[in-house]
Amino acid sequence: MSKRFLIAGNWKMNKNAQETRAFFNQLKNLLTPTIQSELLICPPFTSLETAAHYNQTTQIALGAQNVHPELKGAFTGEISPAFLKGLVSYVIIGHSERRTLFGETSAFINQKLHALLSAELKPILCVGESLQERKQNKAFSVIETELEEGLKGISADQASSLTIAYEPIWAIGTGETATPEIAEAIHAFIRKWLTNRFPQQANSIRLLYGGSLKSSNAQHLLSQPNIDGGLIGGASLEPNSFIEIARIADQIRK
Ligand code: 13P
């Protein structure tokens, strides 16, 4: 039986509470007929409460874009996994913007991963190579290192709560998408890595593609055997384009 797709929107630093309300009010009207794929929206922290009001009516899961590994203490500006519990089900970690703009290391990301698993929140671990690394034929080794370091110390049982997102840095926000072949090659590599490590769980772990995913390229990307959904930036900000991608996904795995 094939897995349900996960169609996830990462809003990044977009949409205040008022804009979040407008998004969900518009989205509500687009949900019939029922969507089969799992839908997830990751708004900024300050819009989570507002988005949570729509949980019941829309059945859309909520996620956070970041978390701190400690539960509480002197960490000015940070958000604890304990604060997110009950509010979100997923948390994005290791996004390339956090790695490159905020200097987050794989070791730090690994601490976040463990904190999330302890709090029974589902991590979405992002991995991906830069353009330079791709040109130097280092894409596979970069991904392998990010998996090794990011997933260090997790048990097979814990692995079943994982989602991995492959987001080639050169495709994020650039309008340039990985071809379905490039994306599938990396996804198949990730699946193989997971199979070696967690033979029982590997097939049920969802692997998302992210990087300029939109309705015009969703069909080809989501049809690849090892792509189980998308992590969508720009195209998730508009209800119509987000839902259109979900409907395309539904057609692929009916
Ligand atoms: P875009 O879809 O805007 O390229 O962003 C992708 C992304 O970074 C999602 O996390």
Tab-separated table of C-alpha atoms and ligand atoms in Angstrom:
chain	number	residue	atom	x	y	z
A	1	MET	CA	0.000	0.000	0.000
A	2	SER	CA	1.434	3.365	-0.912
A	3	LYS	CA	1.908	6.022	1.731
A	4	ARG	CA	-0.212	9.114	1.968
A	5	PHE	CA	1.551	12.140	0.529
A	6	LEU	CA	2.536	14.923	2.919
A	7	ILE	CA	2.029	18.325	1.337
A	8	ALA	CA	3.710	20.836	3.625
A	9	GLY	CA	3.937	24.613	3.440
A	10	ASN	CA	6.921	26.372	5.008
A	11	TRP	CA	5.877	29.997	5.201
A	12	LYS	CA	9.293	31.158	6.424
A	13	MET	CA	9.095	34.774	7.711
A	14	ASN	CA	5.791	35.529	5.997
A	15	LYS	CA	2.238	36.202	7.238
A	16	ASN	CA	1.305	37.895	10.495
A	17	ALA	CA	-1.766	36.733	12.434
A	18	GLN	CA	-4.172	38.758	10.325
A	19	GLU	CA	-2.743	37.400	7.064
A	20	THR	CA	-2.832	33.896	8.525
A	21	ARG	CA	-6.544	34.290	9.277
A	22	ALA	CA	-7.188	35.459	5.721
A	23	PHE	CA	-5.270	32.472	4.323
A	24	PHE	CA	-7.233	29.903	6.322
A	25	ASN	CA	-10.576	31.561	5.653
A	26	GLN	CA	-9.885	31.316	1.946
A	27	LEU	CA	-8.446	27.823	2.218
A	28	LYS	CA	-11.529	26.488	4.050
A	29	ASN	CA	-13.557	26.986	0.890
A	30	LEU	CA	-11.123	24.975	-1.214
A	31	LEU	CA	-11.235	21.771	0.785
A	32	THR	CA	-14.188	20.107	-0.915
A	33	PRO	CA	-14.047	17.529	-2.313
A	34	THR	CA	-11.960	16.163	0.555
A	35	ILE	CA	-8.228	16.049	0.067
A	36	GLN	CA	-6.607	12.664	0.689
A	37	SER	CA	-3.022	13.839	1.102
A	38	GLU	CA	-1.951	15.000	4.552
A	39	LEU	CA	-1.770	18.802	4.627
A	40	LEU	CA	0.635	20.710	6.856
A	41	ILE	CA	1.268	24.422	7.304
A	42	CYS	CA	4.293	25.784	9.178
A	43	PRO	CA	3.610	29.466	9.926
A	44	PRO	CA	5.841	31.783	11.986
A	45	PHE	CA	5.601	31.181	15.765
A	46	THR	CA	3.470	34.307	16.254
A	47	SER	CA	0.810	33.003	13.852
A	48	LEU	CA	0.550	29.500	15.324
A	49	GLU	CA	-2.246	30.305	17.769
A	50	THR	CA	-4.287	31.904	15.024
A	51	ALA	CA	-3.696	28.955	12.687
A	52	ALA	CA	-4.638	26.541	15.487
A	53	HIS	CA	-8.192	27.959	15.517
A	54	TYR	CA	-8.698	26.387	12.112
A	55	ASN	CA	-7.402	22.920	13.062
A	56	GLN	CA	-10.821	21.472	13.785
A	57	THR	CA	-12.558	22.725	10.680
A	58	THR	CA	-9.774	22.216	8.160
A	59	GLN	CA	-7.957	19.104	9.478
A	60	ILE	CA	-4.725	20.798	8.471
A	61	ALA	CA	-1.764	19.821	10.625
A	62	LEU	CA	0.462	22.544	12.015
A	63	GLY	CA	4.205	22.684	12.243
A	64	ALA	CA	6.875	25.021	13.594
A	65	GLN	CA	9.875	26.205	11.597
A	66	ASN	CA	12.422	25.909	14.388
A	67	VAL	CA	12.934	24.897	18.013
A	68	HIS	CA	15.594	25.110	20.722
A	69	PRO	CA	16.934	21.838	22.175
A	70	GLU	CA	16.546	22.862	25.840
A	71	LEU	CA	13.201	22.748	27.632
A	72	LYS	CA	13.613	26.091	29.443
A	73	GLY	CA	16.168	28.568	30.690
A	74	ALA	CA	18.280	31.549	29.738
A	75	PHE	CA	18.042	31.311	25.953
A	76	THR	CA	16.773	34.736	24.913
A	77	GLY	CA	14.519	34.627	21.892
A	78	GLU	CA	14.275	30.852	21.699
A	79	ILE	CA	11.264	28.515	21.769
A	80	SER	CA	11.147	25.275	23.758
A	81	PRO	CA	9.761	21.957	22.480
A	82	ALA	CA	7.525	22.046	25.578
A	83	PHE	CA	5.868	25.263	24.323
A	84	LEU	CA	5.174	23.670	20.961
A	85	LYS	CA	3.678	20.512	22.368
A	86	GLY	CA	-0.068	20.547	21.933
A	87	LEU	CA	0.166	23.360	19.405
A	88	VAL	CA	1.985	21.651	16.513
A	89	SER	CA	2.622	18.090	15.410
A	90	TYR	CA	5.697	18.674	13.179
A	91	VAL	CA	8.827	20.822	13.502
A	92	ILE	CA	11.239	21.669	10.683
A	93	ILE	CA	14.905	21.400	11.641
A	94	GLY	CA	18.105	21.788	9.652
A	95	HIS	CA	16.637	24.033	6.987
A	96	SER	CA	19.455	25.367	4.812
A	97	GLU	CA	18.487	28.932	5.737
A	98	ARG	CA	19.131	28.081	9.399
A	99	ARG	CA	22.373	26.332	8.523
A	100	THR	CA	23.746	29.084	6.291
A	101	LEU	CA	22.215	32.323	7.649
A	102	PHE	CA	22.267	31.393	11.341
A	103	GLY	CA	25.305	29.145	11.492
A	104	GLU	CA	23.521	26.045	12.777
A	105	THR	CA	25.733	22.977	12.797
A	106	SER	CA	24.678	19.372	12.302
A	107	ALA	CA	25.573	18.695	15.947
A	108	PHE	CA	23.143	21.403	17.102
A	109	ILE	CA	20.482	20.129	14.702
A	110	ASN	CA	20.991	16.648	16.142
A	111	GLN	CA	20.338	18.017	19.656
A	112	LYS	CA	17.095	19.547	18.389
A	113	LEU	CA	16.134	16.224	16.838
A	114	HIS	CA	16.556	14.413	20.153
A	115	ALA	CA	14.638	17.128	21.999
A	116	LEU	CA	11.741	16.805	19.561
A	117	LEU	CA	11.646	13.033	19.787
A	118	SER	CA	11.613	13.236	23.601
A	119	ALA	CA	8.684	15.659	23.387
A	120	GLU	CA	6.907	13.353	20.923
A	121	LEU	CA	6.967	15.958	18.193
A	122	LYS	CA	7.686	14.852	14.628
A	123	PRO	CA	10.907	16.272	13.167
A	124	ILE	CA	11.232	17.160	9.502
A	125	LEU	CA	14.975	17.062	8.928
A	126	CYS	CA	16.116	19.062	5.896
A	127	VAL	CA	19.209	18.132	3.931
A	128	GLY	CA	20.581	19.495	0.661
A	129	GLU	CA	23.690	20.520	-1.221
A	130	SER	CA	24.776	23.910	-2.525
A	131	LEU	CA	25.321	24.638	-6.201
A	132	GLN	CA	29.070	24.559	-5.716
A	133	GLU	CA	28.898	21.176	-3.996
A	134	ARG	CA	26.759	19.824	-6.827
A	135	LYS	CA	29.213	21.104	-9.444
A	136	GLN	CA	32.033	19.419	-7.556
A	137	ASN	CA	30.098	16.119	-7.583
A	138	LYS	CA	29.759	16.230	-3.821
A	139	ALA	CA	25.956	16.121	-3.600
A	140	PHE	CA	25.736	12.524	-2.372
A	141	SER	CA	28.538	12.869	0.168
A	142	VAL	CA	27.047	16.112	1.567
A	143	ILE	CA	23.665	14.436	2.003
A	144	GLU	CA	25.262	11.385	3.565
A	145	THR	CA	27.156	13.511	6.112
A	146	GLU	CA	24.020	15.518	6.955
A	147	LEU	CA	22.108	12.270	7.529
A	148	GLU	CA	24.913	10.691	9.587
A	149	GLU	CA	25.338	13.744	11.807
A	150	GLY	CA	21.734	14.864	11.933
A	151	LEU	CA	20.336	11.445	12.845
A	152	LYS	CA	23.116	10.394	15.180
A	153	GLY	CA	21.992	8.330	18.150
A	154	ILE	CA	18.374	7.711	17.221
A	155	SER	CA	16.786	4.311	17.686
A	156	ALA	CA	14.871	2.357	15.083
A	157	ASP	CA	11.667	3.020	17.012
A	158	GLN	CA	12.293	6.757	16.948
A	159	ALA	CA	13.052	6.606	13.229
A	160	SER	CA	9.407	5.905	12.502
A	161	SER	CA	8.503	9.486	13.562
A	162	LEU	CA	10.922	10.996	11.050
A	163	THR	CA	10.318	12.899	7.847
A	164	ILE	CA	13.293	13.870	5.680
A	165	ALA	CA	13.152	16.768	3.222
A	166	TYR	CA	15.635	16.986	0.371
A	167	GLU	CA	16.014	20.658	-0.483
A	168	PRO	CA	18.821	21.422	-2.926
A	169	ILE	CA	19.984	24.897	-1.891
A	170	TRP	CA	20.315	26.002	-5.509
A	171	ALA	CA	16.596	25.351	-6.055
A	172	ILE	CA	15.255	27.211	-2.998
A	173	GLY	CA	13.461	30.423	-3.890
A	174	THR	CA	15.289	30.590	-7.214
A	175	GLY	CA	12.533	29.369	-9.502
A	176	GLU	CA	14.951	26.663	-10.579
A	177	THR	CA	13.699	23.179	-9.704
A	178	ALA	CA	15.669	19.963	-9.548
A	179	THR	CA	14.669	17.788	-12.478
A	180	PRO	CA	12.579	14.795	-11.409
A	181	GLU	CA	15.596	12.601	-12.250
A	182	ILE	CA	17.999	14.575	-10.056
A	183	ALA	CA	15.517	14.669	-7.201
A	184	GLU	CA	14.710	10.959	-7.481
A	185	ALA	CA	18.403	10.012	-7.534
A	186	ILE	CA	18.947	11.769	-4.198
A	187	HIS	CA	15.706	10.464	-2.716
A	188	ALA	CA	16.634	6.896	-3.706
A	189	PHE	CA	20.031	7.452	-2.093
A	190	ILE	CA	18.385	8.678	1.131
A	191	ARG	CA	16.018	5.687	1.101
A	192	LYS	CA	18.969	3.321	0.705
A	193	TRP	CA	20.815	5.002	3.555
A	194	LEU	CA	17.731	4.676	5.766
A	195	THR	CA	17.246	1.047	4.723
A	196	ASN	CA	20.770	0.194	5.849
A	197	ARG	CA	20.208	1.924	9.155
A	198	PHE	CA	16.555	1.201	9.877
A	199	PRO	CA	15.490	-1.736	7.710
A	200	GLN	CA	12.040	-2.070	9.283
A	201	GLN	CA	11.149	1.630	9.207
A	202	ALA	CA	12.854	2.935	6.062
A	203	ASN	CA	9.983	2.415	3.662
A	204	SER	CA	7.439	4.157	5.813
A	205	ILE	CA	9.591	7.278	6.403
A	206	ARG	CA	8.320	10.027	4.144
A	207	LEU	CA	10.839	11.798	1.938
A	208	LEU	CA	9.777	15.268	0.788
A	209	TYR	CA	11.166	17.303	-2.069
A	210	GLY	CA	11.568	21.070	-1.576
A	211	GLY	CA	12.868	23.812	-3.858
A	212	SER	CA	10.634	25.851	-6.175
A	213	LEU	CA	7.953	23.157	-6.078
A	214	LYS	CA	4.763	24.514	-7.647
A	215	SER	CA	1.663	23.280	-9.435
A	216	SER	CA	3.384	23.366	-12.840
A	217	ASN	CA	6.145	20.928	-11.829
A	218	ALA	CA	4.425	18.954	-9.056
A	219	GLN	CA	3.124	16.202	-11.313
A	220	HIS	CA	6.557	15.061	-12.474
A	221	LEU	CA	8.296	15.436	-9.152
A	222	LEU	CA	5.614	13.767	-7.042
A	223	SER	CA	5.346	10.864	-9.508
A	224	GLN	CA	8.855	9.709	-8.619
A	225	PRO	CA	8.868	6.464	-6.628
A	226	ASN	CA	10.796	7.815	-3.636
A	227	ILE	CA	9.153	11.237	-3.369
A	228	ASP	CA	6.386	11.171	-0.771
A	229	GLY	CA	5.426	14.814	-0.708
A	230	GLY	CA	6.698	18.349	-0.833
A	231	LEU	CA	8.045	21.063	1.437
A	232	ILE	CA	6.803	24.163	-0.307
A	233	GLY	CA	7.911	27.727	0.301
A	234	GLY	CA	6.630	30.409	-2.091
A	235	ALA	CA	3.783	28.367	-3.592
A	236	SER	CA	2.336	27.613	-0.140
A	237	LEU	CA	1.630	31.278	0.598
A	238	GLU	CA	-1.378	31.362	-1.661
A	239	PRO	CA	-4.265	28.959	-0.804
A	240	ASN	CA	-5.101	28.160	-4.430
A	241	SER	CA	-1.599	27.155	-5.443
A	242	PHE	CA	-1.067	25.152	-2.241
A	243	ILE	CA	-4.304	23.217	-2.697
A	244	GLU	CA	-3.647	22.698	-6.385
A	245	ILE	CA	-0.432	20.859	-5.509
A	246	ALA	CA	-2.360	18.693	-3.019
A	247	ARG	CA	-4.931	17.842	-5.688
A	248	ILE	CA	-2.169	16.847	-8.096
A	249	ALA	CA	-0.733	14.605	-5.372
A	250	ASP	CA	-4.158	13.024	-4.820
A	251	GLN	CA	-4.393	12.157	-8.491
A	252	ILE	CA	-1.035	10.372	-8.388
A	253	ARG	CA	-1.804	8.184	-5.358
A	254	LYS	CA	-5.507	7.509	-5.570
B	1	13P	P1	10.590	27.617	-2.281
B	1	13P	O1	9.459	26.662	-2.563
B	1	13P	O2	10.151	29.034	-2.133
B	1	13P	O3	11.733	27.418	-3.239
B	1	13P	O4	11.167	27.226	-0.820
B	1	13P	C1	11.486	25.909	-0.560
B	1	13P	C2	11.802	25.756	0.883
B	1	13P	O5	12.843	26.206	1.331
B	1	13P	C3	10.817	25.097	1.740
B	1	13P	O6	11.337	24.809	2.995
